Coordinates of N, CA and C in Angstrom, one line a residue:
L1 N 18.9 4.0 -61.7 CA 19.2 2.8 -62.4 C 17.7 2.4 -63.2
E2 N 17.8 2.2 -64.3 CA 16.5 1.8 -65.1 C 16.7 0.4 -65.7
R3 N 15.5 -0.4 -65.6 CA 15.7 -1.7 -66.3 C 14.3 -2.1 -66.9
Q4 N 14.4 -2.5 -68.2 CA 13.2 -2.9 -68.8 C 12.9 -4.5 -68.5
L5 N 11.8 -4.8 -67.9 CA 11.5 -6.0 -67.5 C 10.8 -6.9 -68.6
A6 N 10.7 -8.3 -68.3 CA 10.4 -9.1 -69.2 C 9.0 -8.9 -69.9
D7 N 8.1 -8.3 -69.0 CA 6.8 -8.0 -69.4 C 6.5 -6.7 -70.1
G8 N 7.6 -6.0 -70.3 CA 7.7 -4.7 -70.8 C 7.6 -3.4 -70.0
A9 N 7.4 -3.9 -68.7 CA 7.4 -2.7 -67.6 C 8.7 -2.1 -67.5
L10 N 8.7 -0.9 -67.1 CA 10.1 -0.2 -66.7 C 10.1 -0.1 -65.2
R11 N 11.3 -0.5 -64.7 CA 11.6 -0.4 -63.2 C 12.7 0.6 -63.0
R12 N 12.4 1.6 -62.3 CA 13.5 2.6 -61.8 C 13.8 2.4 -60.4
S13 N 15.1 2.3 -60.1 CA 15.5 2.0 -58.8 C 16.4 3.0 -58.1
A14 N 16.3 3.2 -56.9 CA 17.3 4.0 -56.1 C 17.8 3.2 -55.0
A15 N 19.1 3.2 -54.7 CA 19.5 2.3 -53.6 C 20.3 3.3 -52.5
A16 N 20.1 2.8 -51.4 CA 21.1 3.3 -50.2 C 21.5 2.2 -49.3
E17 N 22.4 2.6 -48.4 CA 22.9 1.5 -47.6 C 23.2 2.4 -46.2
S18 N 23.3 1.5 -45.1 CA 23.6 1.9 -43.8 C 24.6 0.9 -43.1
L19 N 25.1 1.3 -42.2 CA 26.0 0.5 -41.3 C 25.4 0.6 -39.9
G20 N 24.9 -0.6 -39.6 CA 24.2 -0.7 -38.2 C 23.0 0.4 -38.3
S21 N 22.9 1.3 -37.3 CA 21.8 2.3 -37.4 C 22.2 3.5 -38.1
A22 N 23.4 3.6 -38.5 CA 23.8 5.0 -39.2 C 23.4 5.0 -40.6
L23 N 22.3 5.7 -40.9 CA 21.8 5.7 -42.2 C 22.5 6.6 -43.2
T24 N 22.9 6.2 -44.3 CA 23.6 6.9 -45.3 C 22.4 7.9 -46.1
P25 N 22.5 9.1 -46.2 CA 21.3 9.8 -46.8 C 21.1 9.2 -48.2
L26 N 20.0 9.1 -48.5 CA 19.5 8.7 -49.9 C 19.7 10.0 -50.9
K27 N 20.5 9.9 -51.9 CA 20.7 10.8 -53.0 C 20.1 10.5 -54.4
V28 N 18.9 11.1 -54.7 CA 18.3 10.7 -56.0 C 18.0 11.9 -56.9
G29 N 18.3 13.1 -56.3 CA 18.2 14.4 -57.0 C 16.7 15.0 -56.7
C30 N 15.9 14.5 -55.8 CA 14.6 14.9 -55.3 C 14.6 15.1 -53.9
S31 N 14.8 16.3 -53.4 CA 14.9 16.6 -52.0 C 13.7 16.1 -51.2
D32 N 12.5 16.3 -51.8 CA 11.3 15.9 -51.2 C 11.2 14.4 -51.0
F33 N 11.5 13.6 -52.0 CA 11.4 12.2 -52.0 C 12.7 11.7 -51.0
E34 N 13.8 12.4 -51.1 CA 14.9 11.9 -50.2 C 14.6 12.2 -48.7
R35 N 13.9 13.4 -48.4 CA 13.5 13.6 -47.0 C 12.6 12.4 -46.6
K36 N 11.5 12.2 -47.3 CA 10.5 11.2 -46.9 C 11.1 9.7 -46.9
A37 N 11.8 9.5 -47.9 CA 12.5 8.1 -47.9 C 13.4 7.9 -46.6
D38 N 14.0 8.9 -46.2 CA 14.9 8.8 -45.2 C 14.1 8.6 -43.9
V39 N 13.0 9.4 -43.8 CA 12.2 9.1 -42.6 C 11.6 7.7 -42.6
L40 N 11.1 7.2 -43.7 CA 10.5 5.8 -43.8 C 11.8 4.9 -43.4
R41 N 13.0 5.0 -43.9 CA 14.2 4.1 -43.7 C 14.4 4.1 -42.1
A42 N 14.4 5.3 -41.5 CA 14.5 5.3 -40.0 C 13.4 4.5 -39.3
L43 N 12.2 4.8 -39.7 CA 11.1 4.1 -39.0 C 11.4 2.6 -39.2
V44 N 11.6 2.2 -40.4 CA 11.8 0.7 -40.6 C 13.0 0.1 -39.8
H45 N 14.1 0.9 -39.7 CA 15.1 0.5 -38.8 C 14.9 0.3 -37.3
M46 N 13.9 1.4 -36.8 CA 13.6 1.2 -35.6 C 12.7 0.0 -35.2
A47 N 11.7 -0.1 -36.2 CA 10.6 -1.2 -35.9 C 11.4 -2.6 -36.0
L48 N 12.6 -2.7 -36.9 CA 13.2 -4.0 -36.9 C 14.1 -4.2 -35.7
A49 N 14.7 -3.1 -35.2 CA 15.5 -3.2 -34.0 C 14.6 -3.6 -32.8
Q50 N 13.3 -3.1 -32.7 CA 12.5 -3.6 -31.8 C 12.2 -4.9 -31.8
L51 N 11.8 -5.4 -33.1 CA 11.5 -6.7 -33.3 C 12.5 -7.8 -33.0
L52 N 13.7 -7.3 -33.2 CA 14.9 -8.2 -33.0 C 15.3 -8.2 -31.6
R53 N 15.0 -7.2 -30.8 CA 15.2 -7.2 -29.3 C 14.2 -8.2 -28.7
V54 N 13.0 -8.1 -29.2 CA 11.9 -9.0 -28.7 C 12.2 -10.5 -28.9
W55 N 12.7 -10.8 -30.2 CA 13.1 -12.1 -30.6 C 14.1 -12.7 -29.8
G56 N 15.0 -11.7 -29.4 CA 16.3 -12.1 -28.5 C 16.1 -12.1 -27.3
S57 N 15.0 -11.6 -26.6 CA 14.8 -11.7 -25.2 C 14.6 -13.2 -24.7
G58 N 15.3 -13.3 -23.6 CA 15.2 -14.6 -22.7 C 16.2 -15.5 -23.1
R59 N 17.2 -15.2 -24.0 CA 18.3 -16.1 -24.5 C 19.5 -15.6 -23.5
P60 N 20.2 -16.6 -23.2 CA 21.5 -16.2 -22.3 C 22.4 -15.5 -23.2
E61 N 22.9 -14.3 -22.7 CA 23.8 -13.3 -23.4 C 25.2 -14.1 -23.9
E62 N 25.5 -15.0 -23.1 CA 26.9 -15.6 -23.5 C 26.9 -16.7 -24.5
T63 N 25.7 -17.0 -25.0 CA 25.5 -18.1 -26.0 C 25.8 -17.4 -27.4
V64 N 26.5 -18.1 -28.1 CA 26.9 -17.7 -29.6 C 25.9 -18.0 -30.5
L65 N 25.1 -17.0 -31.0 CA 24.0 -17.4 -32.0 C 24.4 -17.5 -33.4
L66 N 25.4 -16.5 -33.8 CA 25.9 -16.4 -35.2 C 27.3 -16.1 -35.2
R67 N 28.1 -16.6 -36.2 CA 29.5 -16.4 -36.3 C 29.7 -15.7 -37.8
H68 N 30.2 -14.6 -37.8 CA 30.6 -14.0 -39.1 C 31.8 -14.8 -39.7
E69 N 31.8 -14.8 -41.0 CA 32.7 -15.6 -41.8 C 34.2 -15.1 -41.4
A70 N 34.2 -13.8 -40.8 CA 35.5 -13.4 -40.4 C 35.9 -13.6 -39.0
G71 N 35.0 -14.4 -38.4 CA 35.2 -15.0 -37.1 C 34.6 -14.3 -35.9
H72 N 33.9 -13.1 -36.2 CA 33.2 -12.4 -35.2 C 31.9 -13.1 -34.7
A73 N 31.8 -13.2 -33.3 CA 30.7 -14.0 -32.7 C 29.7 -13.0 -32.3
F74 N 28.4 -13.4 -32.6 CA 27.3 -12.5 -32.1 C 26.6 -13.4 -31.2
A75 N 26.0 -12.7 -30.0 CA 25.0 -13.4 -29.2 C 23.6 -13.3 -29.5
S76 N 23.3 -12.2 -30.4 CA 21.9 -12.0 -30.7 C 21.7 -11.6 -32.2
L77 N 20.6 -11.6 -32.7 CA 20.2 -11.1 -34.0 C 20.5 -9.4 -34.0
N78 N 19.9 -8.9 -32.8 CA 20.1 -7.5 -32.7 C 21.6 -7.0 -32.8
E79 N 22.4 -7.7 -32.1 CA 23.8 -7.4 -32.1 C 24.4 -7.7 -33.5
A80 N 24.1 -8.8 -34.2 CA 24.6 -8.9 -35.6 C 24.2 -7.9 -36.6
T81 N 22.9 -7.5 -36.4 CA 22.4 -6.4 -37.4 C 22.8 -5.1 -37.1
S82 N 23.2 -4.8 -35.8 CA 23.7 -3.5 -35.4 C 25.2 -3.4 -35.9
N83 N 25.7 -4.4 -36.4 CA 27.2 -4.3 -36.8 C 27.2 -4.6 -38.3
A84 N 26.0 -4.8 -38.9 CA 25.9 -5.3 -40.3 C 25.8 -4.0 -41.3
R85 N 26.1 -4.2 -42.5 CA 25.8 -3.4 -43.7 C 24.4 -3.7 -44.1
H86 N 23.5 -2.7 -44.2 CA 22.1 -2.8 -44.7 C 21.9 -2.1 -45.9
L87 N 21.4 -2.9 -47.0 CA 21.1 -2.3 -48.4 C 19.6 -2.0 -48.4
E88 N 19.2 -1.0 -49.0 CA 17.9 -0.5 -49.1 C 17.6 -0.1 -50.6
H89 N 16.5 -0.5 -51.1 CA 16.1 -0.3 -52.5 C 14.7 0.3 -52.6
F90 N 14.5 1.3 -53.3 CA 13.1 1.9 -53.7 C 13.0 1.6 -55.3
H91 N 11.8 1.1 -55.6 CA 11.6 0.7 -56.8 C 10.2 1.4 -57.3
T92 N 10.1 1.9 -58.6 CA 9.0 2.3 -59.0 C 8.8 1.7 -60.4
Y93 N 7.6 1.3 -60.7 CA 7.3 0.5 -61.9 C 6.3 1.2 -62.9
F94 N 6.7 1.2 -64.1 CA 5.8 1.8 -65.1 C 5.4 0.8 -66.1
A95 N 4.0 0.7 -66.2 CA 3.5 -0.2 -67.3 C 3.7 0.3 -68.7
P96 N 4.0 -0.6 -69.8 CA 4.0 0.0 -71.1 C 2.7 0.4 -71.4
S97 N 2.6 1.3 -72.5 CA 1.3 1.7 -72.9 C 0.3 0.7 -73.3
K98 N 0.8 -0.3 -73.9 CA 0.0 -1.5 -74.3 C 0.5 -2.7 -73.7
M99 N -0.3 -3.4 -72.9 CA 0.1 -4.7 -72.3 C -0.5 -5.8 -73.2
A100 N 0.3 -6.9 -73.4 CA -0.1 -8.1 -74.1 C -1.1 -8.7 -73.2
E101 N -2.1 -9.5 -73.7 CA -3.0 -10.4 -72.9 C -2.3 -11.3 -72.1
E102 N -1.4 -12.1 -72.8 CA -0.6 -13.1 -72.2 C 0.7 -12.4 -72.1
R103 N 1.1 -12.3 -70.8 CA 2.5 -11.6 -70.6 C 3.4 -12.4 -69.7
P104 N 4.6 -12.4 -69.9 CA 5.5 -13.2 -69.0 C 5.5 -12.4 -67.6
A105 N 6.0 -13.2 -66.5 CA 6.3 -12.5 -65.3 C 7.3 -11.4 -65.5
S106 N 7.2 -10.4 -64.7 CA 8.2 -9.1 -64.6 C 9.5 -9.6 -64.3
I107 N 9.4 -10.4 -63.2 CA 10.8 -10.8 -62.7 C 10.6 -12.3 -62.2
D108 N 11.6 -13.2 -62.7 CA 11.5 -14.5 -62.3 C 11.4 -14.8 -60.8
L109 N 11.0 -15.8 -60.2 CA 11.1 -16.1 -58.8 C 12.5 -16.3 -58.4
H110 N 12.9 -15.5 -57.4 CA 14.3 -15.4 -57.0 C 14.4 -15.4 -55.5
T111 N 15.7 -15.6 -55.1 CA 16.1 -15.4 -53.6 C 17.0 -14.2 -53.5
D112 N 16.6 -13.2 -52.6 CA 17.6 -12.3 -52.3 C 18.4 -12.6 -51.0
A113 N 19.7 -12.4 -51.1 CA 20.6 -12.7 -50.0 C 20.4 -11.8 -48.9
G114 N 20.5 -12.4 -47.6 CA 20.4 -11.4 -46.4 C 19.8 -12.2 -45.2
L115 N 20.4 -11.8 -44.0 CA 19.8 -12.4 -42.8 C 18.4 -12.0 -42.6
L116 N 18.0 -11.0 -43.0 CA 16.5 -10.5 -42.7 C 16.1 -9.6 -43.9
L117 N 15.1 -9.7 -44.4 CA 14.5 -8.9 -45.4 C 13.3 -8.3 -44.9
A118 N 13.2 -6.9 -45.1 CA 12.1 -6.2 -44.6 C 11.4 -5.4 -45.6
F119 N 10.0 -5.5 -45.9 CA 9.4 -4.9 -46.9 C 8.4 -4.1 -46.3
T120 N 8.0 -2.8 -47.1 CA 7.0 -2.0 -46.6 C 5.9 -2.1 -47.7
A121 N 4.7 -1.8 -47.3 CA 3.5 -1.9 -48.3 C 3.9 -0.8 -49.4
P122 N 3.5 -1.3 -50.6 CA 3.8 -0.5 -51.8 C 2.7 0.7 -51.9
L123 N 3.0 1.7 -52.5 CA 2.0 2.9 -52.7 C 1.7 2.7 -54.2
Y124 N 0.5 2.7 -54.6 CA 0.0 2.7 -56.0 C -0.6 4.0 -56.5
D125 N -0.3 4.3 -57.6 CA -1.0 5.5 -58.2 C -1.7 4.9 -59.5
G126 N -3.0 4.7 -59.4 CA -3.9 4.3 -60.5 C -4.9 3.4 -60.0
E127 N -5.6 2.8 -60.9 CA -6.7 1.9 -60.5 C -6.2 0.5 -60.2
A128 N -5.4 -0.1 -60.9 CA -5.0 -1.4 -60.6 C -4.0 -1.5 -59.7
S129 N -3.9 -2.5 -58.8 CA -3.0 -2.8 -57.7 C -1.6 -2.8 -58.2
G130 N -1.3 -3.4 -59.4 CA -0.1 -3.6 -59.9 C 0.7 -4.9 -59.5
L131 N 0.0 -5.6 -58.5 CA 0.4 -6.8 -58.0 C -0.1 -8.0 -58.8
W132 N 0.5 -8.6 -59.7 CA 0.1 -9.7 -60.6 C 0.7 -11.1 -60.2
T133 N -0.2 -12.1 -60.1 CA 0.2 -13.5 -59.9 C -0.2 -14.2 -61.1
P134 N 0.1 -15.4 -61.2 CA -0.4 -16.4 -62.4 C -1.8 -16.4 -62.5
E135 N -2.6 -16.1 -61.5 CA -4.0 -16.3 -61.6 C -4.5 -14.9 -61.9
G136 N -3.8 -13.9 -61.9 CA -4.3 -12.5 -62.4 C -3.9 -11.4 -61.4
P137 N -4.6 -10.4 -61.3 CA -4.1 -9.3 -60.4 C -4.5 -9.7 -58.8
L138 N -3.7 -9.2 -58.1 CA -3.8 -9.5 -56.6 C -4.7 -8.4 -55.9
Q139 N -5.8 -8.6 -55.5 CA -6.6 -7.5 -54.9 C -6.2 -7.2 -53.4
L140 N -5.9 -6.0 -53.0 CA -5.5 -5.6 -51.6 C -6.8 -5.3 -50.9
P141 N -6.8 -5.4 -49.6 CA -8.0 -5.0 -48.9 C -8.0 -3.4 -48.9
E142 N -9.2 -3.0 -48.7 CA -9.4 -1.4 -48.6 C -8.5 -0.8 -47.6
E143 N -8.2 -1.2 -46.5 CA -7.4 -0.6 -45.4 C -6.0 -0.8 -45.7
S144 N -5.6 -1.5 -46.7 CA -4.1 -1.5 -46.9 C -3.5 -0.3 -47.6

């Protein structure tokens, strides 16, 4: 999926989903990327599962924490997410060959729906970080 953003940048996206901890393999036509992306997805799932277990520790098991609109009751975030559909997206951004001095935001401020959103640090190819704020480029620490 490709989309031209308001600032002229091109965004290419690949999407995958999973149900609970069962990852649906990512299929984008590049086996090297698919393999590496699936490892990253599995690691993110494991890290989030551990985080949710820690957040939920110490709560009485019989307490209903969340109720699905279909009526299912969940006693913990871990239980809820292990029964949920997870959507995953990988984005690559390409700057136009000539950027205007004054450019609009690539994407308007928005809200993504979901119980929990997890992000991984981006990988950059080039000199600029690519993270722009209204004040200019965001500089990342060397160790990031």
